[in-house]
GROMACS .gro file of C-alpha atoms in nm:
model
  265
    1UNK     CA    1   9.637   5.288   9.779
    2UNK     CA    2   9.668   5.621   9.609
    3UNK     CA    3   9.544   5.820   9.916
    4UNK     CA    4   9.782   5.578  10.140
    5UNK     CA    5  10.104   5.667   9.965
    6UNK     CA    6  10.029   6.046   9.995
    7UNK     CA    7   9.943   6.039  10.357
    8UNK     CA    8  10.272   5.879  10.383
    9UNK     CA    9  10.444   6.168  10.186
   10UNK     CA   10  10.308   6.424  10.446
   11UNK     CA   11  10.401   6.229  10.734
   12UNK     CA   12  10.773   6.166  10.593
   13UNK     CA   13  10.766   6.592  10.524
   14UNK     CA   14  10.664   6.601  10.879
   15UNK     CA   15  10.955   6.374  11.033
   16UNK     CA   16  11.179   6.699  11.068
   17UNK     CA   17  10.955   6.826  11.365
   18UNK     CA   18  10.782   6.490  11.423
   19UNK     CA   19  11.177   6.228  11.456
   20UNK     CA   20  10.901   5.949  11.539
   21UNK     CA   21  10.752   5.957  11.222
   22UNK     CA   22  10.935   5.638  11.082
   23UNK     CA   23  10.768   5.454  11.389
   24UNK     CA   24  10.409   5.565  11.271
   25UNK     CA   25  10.420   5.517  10.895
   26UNK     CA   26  10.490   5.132  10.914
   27UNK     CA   27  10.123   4.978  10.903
   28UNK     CA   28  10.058   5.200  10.613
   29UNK     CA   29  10.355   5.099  10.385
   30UNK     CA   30  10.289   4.728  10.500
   31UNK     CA   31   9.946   4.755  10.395
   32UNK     CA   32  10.067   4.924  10.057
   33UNK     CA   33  10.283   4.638   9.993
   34UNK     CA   34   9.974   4.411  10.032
   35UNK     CA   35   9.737   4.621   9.818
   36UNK     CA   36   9.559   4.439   9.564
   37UNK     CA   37   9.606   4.453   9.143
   38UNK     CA   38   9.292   4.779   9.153
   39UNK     CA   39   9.471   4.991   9.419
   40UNK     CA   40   9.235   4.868   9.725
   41UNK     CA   41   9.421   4.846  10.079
   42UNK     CA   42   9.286   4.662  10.325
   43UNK     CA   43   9.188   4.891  10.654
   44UNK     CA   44   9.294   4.670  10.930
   45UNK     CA   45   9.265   4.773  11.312
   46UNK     CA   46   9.619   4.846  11.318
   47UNK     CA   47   9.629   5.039  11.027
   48UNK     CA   48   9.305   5.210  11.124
   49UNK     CA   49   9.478   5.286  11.468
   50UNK     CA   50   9.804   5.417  11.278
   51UNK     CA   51   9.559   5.639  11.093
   52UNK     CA   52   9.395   5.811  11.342
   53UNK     CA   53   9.683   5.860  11.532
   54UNK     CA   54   9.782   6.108  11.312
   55UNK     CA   55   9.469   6.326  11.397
   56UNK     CA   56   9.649   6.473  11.715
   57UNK     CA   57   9.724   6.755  11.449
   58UNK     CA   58   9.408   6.848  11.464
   59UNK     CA   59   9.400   7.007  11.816
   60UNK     CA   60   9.755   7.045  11.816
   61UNK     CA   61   9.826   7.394  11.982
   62UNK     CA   62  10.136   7.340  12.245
   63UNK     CA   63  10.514   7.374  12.190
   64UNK     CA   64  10.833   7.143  12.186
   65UNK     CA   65  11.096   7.247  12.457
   66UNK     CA   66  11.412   7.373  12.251
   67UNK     CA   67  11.716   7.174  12.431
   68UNK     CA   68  11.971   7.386  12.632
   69UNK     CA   69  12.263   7.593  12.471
   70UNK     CA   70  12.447   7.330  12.723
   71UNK     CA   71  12.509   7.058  12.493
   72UNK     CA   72  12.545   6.777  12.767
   73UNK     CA   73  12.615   6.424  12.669
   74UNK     CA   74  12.537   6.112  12.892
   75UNK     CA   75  12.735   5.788  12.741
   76UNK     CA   76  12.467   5.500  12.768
   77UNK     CA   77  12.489   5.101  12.704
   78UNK     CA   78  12.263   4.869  12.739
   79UNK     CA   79  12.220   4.471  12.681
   80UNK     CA   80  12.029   4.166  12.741
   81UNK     CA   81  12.050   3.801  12.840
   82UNK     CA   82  11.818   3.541  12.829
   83UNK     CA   83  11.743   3.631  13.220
   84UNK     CA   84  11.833   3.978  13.237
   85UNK     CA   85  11.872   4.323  13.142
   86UNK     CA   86  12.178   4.595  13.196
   87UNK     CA   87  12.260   4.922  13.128
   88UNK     CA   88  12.588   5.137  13.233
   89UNK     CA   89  12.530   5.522  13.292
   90UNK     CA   90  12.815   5.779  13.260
   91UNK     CA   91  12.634   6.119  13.395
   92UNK     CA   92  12.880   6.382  13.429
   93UNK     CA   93  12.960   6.242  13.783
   94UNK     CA   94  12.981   5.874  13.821
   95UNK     CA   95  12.947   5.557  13.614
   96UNK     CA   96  12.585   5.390  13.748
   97UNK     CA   97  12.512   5.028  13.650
   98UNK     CA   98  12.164   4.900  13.673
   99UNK     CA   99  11.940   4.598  13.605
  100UNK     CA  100  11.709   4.344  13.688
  101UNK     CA  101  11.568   3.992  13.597
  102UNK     CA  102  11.298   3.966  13.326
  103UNK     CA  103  10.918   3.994  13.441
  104UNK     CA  104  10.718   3.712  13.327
  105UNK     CA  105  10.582   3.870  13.016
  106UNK     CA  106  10.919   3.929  12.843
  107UNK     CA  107  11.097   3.661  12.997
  108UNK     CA  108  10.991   3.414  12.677
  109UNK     CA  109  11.031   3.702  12.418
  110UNK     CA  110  11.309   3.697  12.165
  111UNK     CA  111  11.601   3.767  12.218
  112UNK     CA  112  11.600   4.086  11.986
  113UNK     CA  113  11.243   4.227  12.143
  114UNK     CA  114  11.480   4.177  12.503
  115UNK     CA  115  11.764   4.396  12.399
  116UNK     CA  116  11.543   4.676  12.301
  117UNK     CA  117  11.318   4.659  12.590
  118UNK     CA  118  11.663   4.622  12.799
  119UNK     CA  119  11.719   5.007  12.621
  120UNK     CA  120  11.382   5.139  12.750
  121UNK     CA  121  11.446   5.029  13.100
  122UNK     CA  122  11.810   5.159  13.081
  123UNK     CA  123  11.659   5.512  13.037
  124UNK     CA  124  11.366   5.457  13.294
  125UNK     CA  125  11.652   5.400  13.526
  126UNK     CA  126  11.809   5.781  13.434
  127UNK     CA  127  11.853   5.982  13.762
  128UNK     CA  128  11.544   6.257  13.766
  129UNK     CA  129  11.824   6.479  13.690
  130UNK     CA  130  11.887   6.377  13.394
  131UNK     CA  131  11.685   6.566  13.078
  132UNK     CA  132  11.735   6.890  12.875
  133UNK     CA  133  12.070   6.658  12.686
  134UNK     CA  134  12.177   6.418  12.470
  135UNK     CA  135  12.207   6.053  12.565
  136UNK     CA  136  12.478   5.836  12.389
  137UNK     CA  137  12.364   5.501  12.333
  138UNK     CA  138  12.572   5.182  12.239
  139UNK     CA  139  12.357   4.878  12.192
  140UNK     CA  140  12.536   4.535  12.033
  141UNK     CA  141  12.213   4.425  11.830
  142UNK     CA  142  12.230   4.521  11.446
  143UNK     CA  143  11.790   4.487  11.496
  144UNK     CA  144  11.760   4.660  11.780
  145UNK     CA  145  12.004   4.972  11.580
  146UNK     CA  146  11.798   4.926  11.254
  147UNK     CA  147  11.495   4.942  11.431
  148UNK     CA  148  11.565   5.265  11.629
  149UNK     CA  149  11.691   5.398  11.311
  150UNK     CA  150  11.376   5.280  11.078
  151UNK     CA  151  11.576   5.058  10.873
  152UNK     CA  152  11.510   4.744  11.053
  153UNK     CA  153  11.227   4.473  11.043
  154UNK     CA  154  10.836   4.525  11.080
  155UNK     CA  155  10.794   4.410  11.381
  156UNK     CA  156  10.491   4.535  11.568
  157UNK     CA  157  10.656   4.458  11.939
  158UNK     CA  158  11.049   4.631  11.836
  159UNK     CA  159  10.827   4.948  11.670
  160UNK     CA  160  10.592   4.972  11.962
  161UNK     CA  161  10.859   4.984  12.234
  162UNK     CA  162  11.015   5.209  12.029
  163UNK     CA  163  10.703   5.448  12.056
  164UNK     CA  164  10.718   5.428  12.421
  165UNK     CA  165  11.124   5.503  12.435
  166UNK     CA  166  11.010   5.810  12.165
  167UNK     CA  167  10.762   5.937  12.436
  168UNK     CA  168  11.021   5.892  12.746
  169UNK     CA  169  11.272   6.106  12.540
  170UNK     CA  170  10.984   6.374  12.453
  171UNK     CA  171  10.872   6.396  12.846
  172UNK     CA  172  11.212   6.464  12.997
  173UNK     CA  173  11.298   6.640  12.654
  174UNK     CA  174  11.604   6.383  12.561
  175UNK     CA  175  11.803   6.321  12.217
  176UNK     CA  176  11.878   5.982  12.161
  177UNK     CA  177  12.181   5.897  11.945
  178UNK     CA  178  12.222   5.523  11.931
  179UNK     CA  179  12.552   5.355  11.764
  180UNK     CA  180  12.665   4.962  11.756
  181UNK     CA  181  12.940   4.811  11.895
  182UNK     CA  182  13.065   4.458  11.899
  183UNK     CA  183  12.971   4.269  12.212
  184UNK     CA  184  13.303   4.229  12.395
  185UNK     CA  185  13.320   4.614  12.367
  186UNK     CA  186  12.958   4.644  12.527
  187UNK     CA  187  13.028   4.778  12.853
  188UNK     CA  188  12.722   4.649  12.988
  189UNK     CA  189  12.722   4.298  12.861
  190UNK     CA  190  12.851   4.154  13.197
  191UNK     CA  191  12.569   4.309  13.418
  192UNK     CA  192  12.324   4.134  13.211
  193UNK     CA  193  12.484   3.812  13.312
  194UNK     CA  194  12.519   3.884  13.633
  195UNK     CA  195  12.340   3.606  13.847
  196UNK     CA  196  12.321   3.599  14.249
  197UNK     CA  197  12.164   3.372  14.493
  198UNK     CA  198  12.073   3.740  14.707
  199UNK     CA  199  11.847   3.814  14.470
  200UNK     CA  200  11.601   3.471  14.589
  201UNK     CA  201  11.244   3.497  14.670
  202UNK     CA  202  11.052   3.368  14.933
  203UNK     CA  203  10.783   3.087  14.714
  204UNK     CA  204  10.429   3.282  14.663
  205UNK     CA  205  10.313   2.966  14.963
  206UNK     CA  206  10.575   3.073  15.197
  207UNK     CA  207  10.489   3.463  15.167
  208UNK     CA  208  10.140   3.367  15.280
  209UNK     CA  209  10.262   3.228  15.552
  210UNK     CA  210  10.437   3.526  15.657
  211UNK     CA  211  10.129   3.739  15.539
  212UNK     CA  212   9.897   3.564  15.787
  213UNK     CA  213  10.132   3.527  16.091
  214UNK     CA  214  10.297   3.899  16.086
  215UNK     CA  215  10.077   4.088  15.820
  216UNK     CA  216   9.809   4.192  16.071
  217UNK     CA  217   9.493   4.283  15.912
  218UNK     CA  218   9.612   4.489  15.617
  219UNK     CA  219   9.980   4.242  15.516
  220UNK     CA  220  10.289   4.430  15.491
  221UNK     CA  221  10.324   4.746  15.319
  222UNK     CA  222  10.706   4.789  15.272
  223UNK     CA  223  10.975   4.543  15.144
  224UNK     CA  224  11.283   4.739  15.256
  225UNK     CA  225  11.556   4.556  15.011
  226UNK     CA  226  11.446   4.398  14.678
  227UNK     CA  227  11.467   4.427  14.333
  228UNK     CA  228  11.185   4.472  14.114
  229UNK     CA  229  11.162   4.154  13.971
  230UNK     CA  230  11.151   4.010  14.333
  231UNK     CA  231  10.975   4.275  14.543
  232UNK     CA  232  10.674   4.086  14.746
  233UNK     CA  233  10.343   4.185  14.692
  234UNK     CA  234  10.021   4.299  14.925
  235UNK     CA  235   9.689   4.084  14.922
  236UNK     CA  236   9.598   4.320  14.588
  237UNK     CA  237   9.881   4.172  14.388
  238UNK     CA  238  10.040   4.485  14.366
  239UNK     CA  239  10.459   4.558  14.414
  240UNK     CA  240  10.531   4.665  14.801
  241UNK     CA  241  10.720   5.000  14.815
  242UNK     CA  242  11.039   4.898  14.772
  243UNK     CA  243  11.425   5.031  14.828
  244UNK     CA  244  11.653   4.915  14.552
  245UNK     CA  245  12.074   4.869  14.588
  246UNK     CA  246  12.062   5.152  14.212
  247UNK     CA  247  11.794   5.255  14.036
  248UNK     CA  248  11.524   5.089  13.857
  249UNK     CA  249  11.190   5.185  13.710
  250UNK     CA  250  10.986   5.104  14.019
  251UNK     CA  251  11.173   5.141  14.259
  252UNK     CA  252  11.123   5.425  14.572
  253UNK     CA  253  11.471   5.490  14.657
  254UNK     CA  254  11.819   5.391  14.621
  255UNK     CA  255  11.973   5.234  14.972
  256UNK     CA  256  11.747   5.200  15.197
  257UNK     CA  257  12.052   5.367  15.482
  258UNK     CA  258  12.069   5.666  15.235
  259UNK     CA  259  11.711   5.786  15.393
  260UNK     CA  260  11.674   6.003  15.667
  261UNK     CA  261  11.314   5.953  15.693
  262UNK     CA  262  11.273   5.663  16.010
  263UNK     CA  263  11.070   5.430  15.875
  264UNK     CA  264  10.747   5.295  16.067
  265UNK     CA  265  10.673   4.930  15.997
   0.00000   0.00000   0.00000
């Protein structure tokens, strides 16, 4: 236990060039807490993976990016509903609102593992443009603001989507200031409710139909207008290439008329 509480002493002197820290300490002070009456701490796999993630010191020979002199701010919300996620952009030119209905595997989550993951997508949705700045973030979840500011609960899914919004930030070299506000002020909170019968999809039966009679030998390779959550897919199971009305995390292009490019079907 002894050994445990200093390697989290050198991590927590390390959080000034390492902001991530707080999401990387949390197996060790939960295994602290559970220590026995002699000082012995179980080594579970996830606090044996928490460990050796820390090695990446050990080769560690590149440099962090310092952010531009610019000091650009991007005003970002974000929210969740029990069938859908939303985020509103403000980029210095116009406001962009995206979203999309929940995949399968977060579809039964709670409701607090939704609105952060509705966060992540939010910023997967960011214009390539966008990096080098600060992004603004208003979320209406107390959790979801604890969590992102290592205050909240020790949850393993809300800390390891945090990780992956951590590594976004550090690979378009992004800031992420998150606030609260009350729901009614939550400027996405309608586009998460937003519900429309355009957004159907043809039953998994019926594409096969369509597969077989037009597909030729290789199926269809492009599904011009879809979301993601209702692009078709080839005979692989994998997403067609698909155009989306504003951007989402897989999608290949915003308006499908926006393109130059003819497209060959």
């Amino acid at each position: 236990m002894k050994c445990l509480q200093r390697l989290i002493g050198k991590c927590n002197s390390f959080s000034l060039a390492f902001p991530a820290t707080k999401f990387y300490i949390r197996e060790m002070a939960a295994s602290i807490a559970m220590a026995s009456r002699s000082g012995e701490v179980y080594l579970s796999p996830n606090l044996r993976e928490e460990i050796v993630f820390w090695r990446f010191l050990d080769s560690w020979d590149n440099a962090i990016q310092w952010r531009s002199e610019r000091h650009v701010a991007i005003s970002f919300a974000s929210d969740a509903s029990s069938f859908r996620w939303g985020a509103v952009i403000h980029p210095p030119t116009k406001a962009i609102s995206v979203g999309d209905y929940w995949e399968e595997s977060v579809r039964n989550e709670h409701v607090n593992v939704k609105e952060i993951w509705a966060v992540l997508k939010g910023l997967q949705s960011l214009p390539e443009s966008v990096s080098d700045c600060r992004i603004d973030a208003q979320v209406d979840s107390m959790v979801v603001f604890h969590a992102w500011s290592g205050r909240g609960p020790r949850s393993r899914k809300l800390t390891q989507i945090s990780k992956w919004i951590f590594q976004l930030l550090v690979d378009r070299n992004l800031s992420l200031e998150m606030s609260f506000v009350p729901s009614h002020l939550n400027r996405a909170d309608w586009f998460s409710r937003r519900l429309s019968r355009s957004d159907a999809i043809l039953s998994r039966n019926s594409w096969e139909i369509v597969q077989r009679r037009f597909g030729r030998v290789k199926g269809h390779g492009l599904d011009l207008m879809s979301l993601d959550s209702n692009v078709q897919r080839d005979w692989r199971g994998n997403p067609l290439k698909h155009f989306t009305p504003y951007p989402t995390p897989g999608s290949s292009g915003v308006n499908v008329f926006n393109h130059a490019r003819p497209l060959v079907l």
